[in-house]
Amino acid sequence: MKFKTNINCNGCLSKVTPHLDKKVGTGKWSVDLDNSDKILTIQQADIKAEEITETLNGIGFKAALAE
């Protein structure tokens, strides 16, 4: 799954890391900070998109499923 996010920098990345590691698993997600859409890629099939958006919303970030 891929999401457009507002995770813009390494500081933002450090805030979301513990939450995404817990939800998805270490090494099973990444954010492309060089992409203008700040694409979050999830490499785990057994998680729902809503779980990711709720997790990020809960800590002050936005995520929308990328097409």
Coordinates of N, CA and C in Angstrom, one line a residue, residues 2 8-10 12-14 25 28 48 52 55 66:
K2 N 0.4 2.3 -0.6 CA 1.1 3.5 -0.7 C 0.2 4.6 -0.2
N8 N 7.3 15.3 6.5 CA 8.2 16.1 5.6 C 9.7 16.0 5.9
C9 N 10.1 15.5 7.1 CA 11.5 15.6 7.4 C 11.9 14.5 8.4
N10 N 13.1 14.4 8.7 CA 13.6 13.4 9.6 C 13.0 13.5 11.0
C12 N 10.0 14.6 11.7 CA 8.6 14.0 11.5 C 8.8 12.4 11.5
L13 N 9.7 12.0 10.8 CA 10.0 10.5 10.6 C 10.3 9.9 12.0
S14 N 11.0 10.6 12.8 CA 11.3 10.1 14.2 C 10.1 10.0 15.1
G25 N 5.5 -3.2 11.9 CA 6.7 -4.0 12.0 C 7.9 -3.3 11.5
K28 N 9.2 -2.9 7.6 CA 8.1 -3.2 6.7 C 7.4 -2.0 6.2
K48 N -5.0 -3.1 7.4 CA -6.0 -2.3 6.6 C -5.5 -0.9 6.5
I52 N -3.7 2.4 9.2 CA -2.5 3.3 9.0 C -3.0 4.7 9.2
T55 N -3.7 5.6 12.8 CA -2.4 5.6 13.6 C -1.8 7.0 13.3
A66 N -2.7 6.5 -1.7 CA -2.3 7.0 -3.0 C -2.9 6.0 -4.1

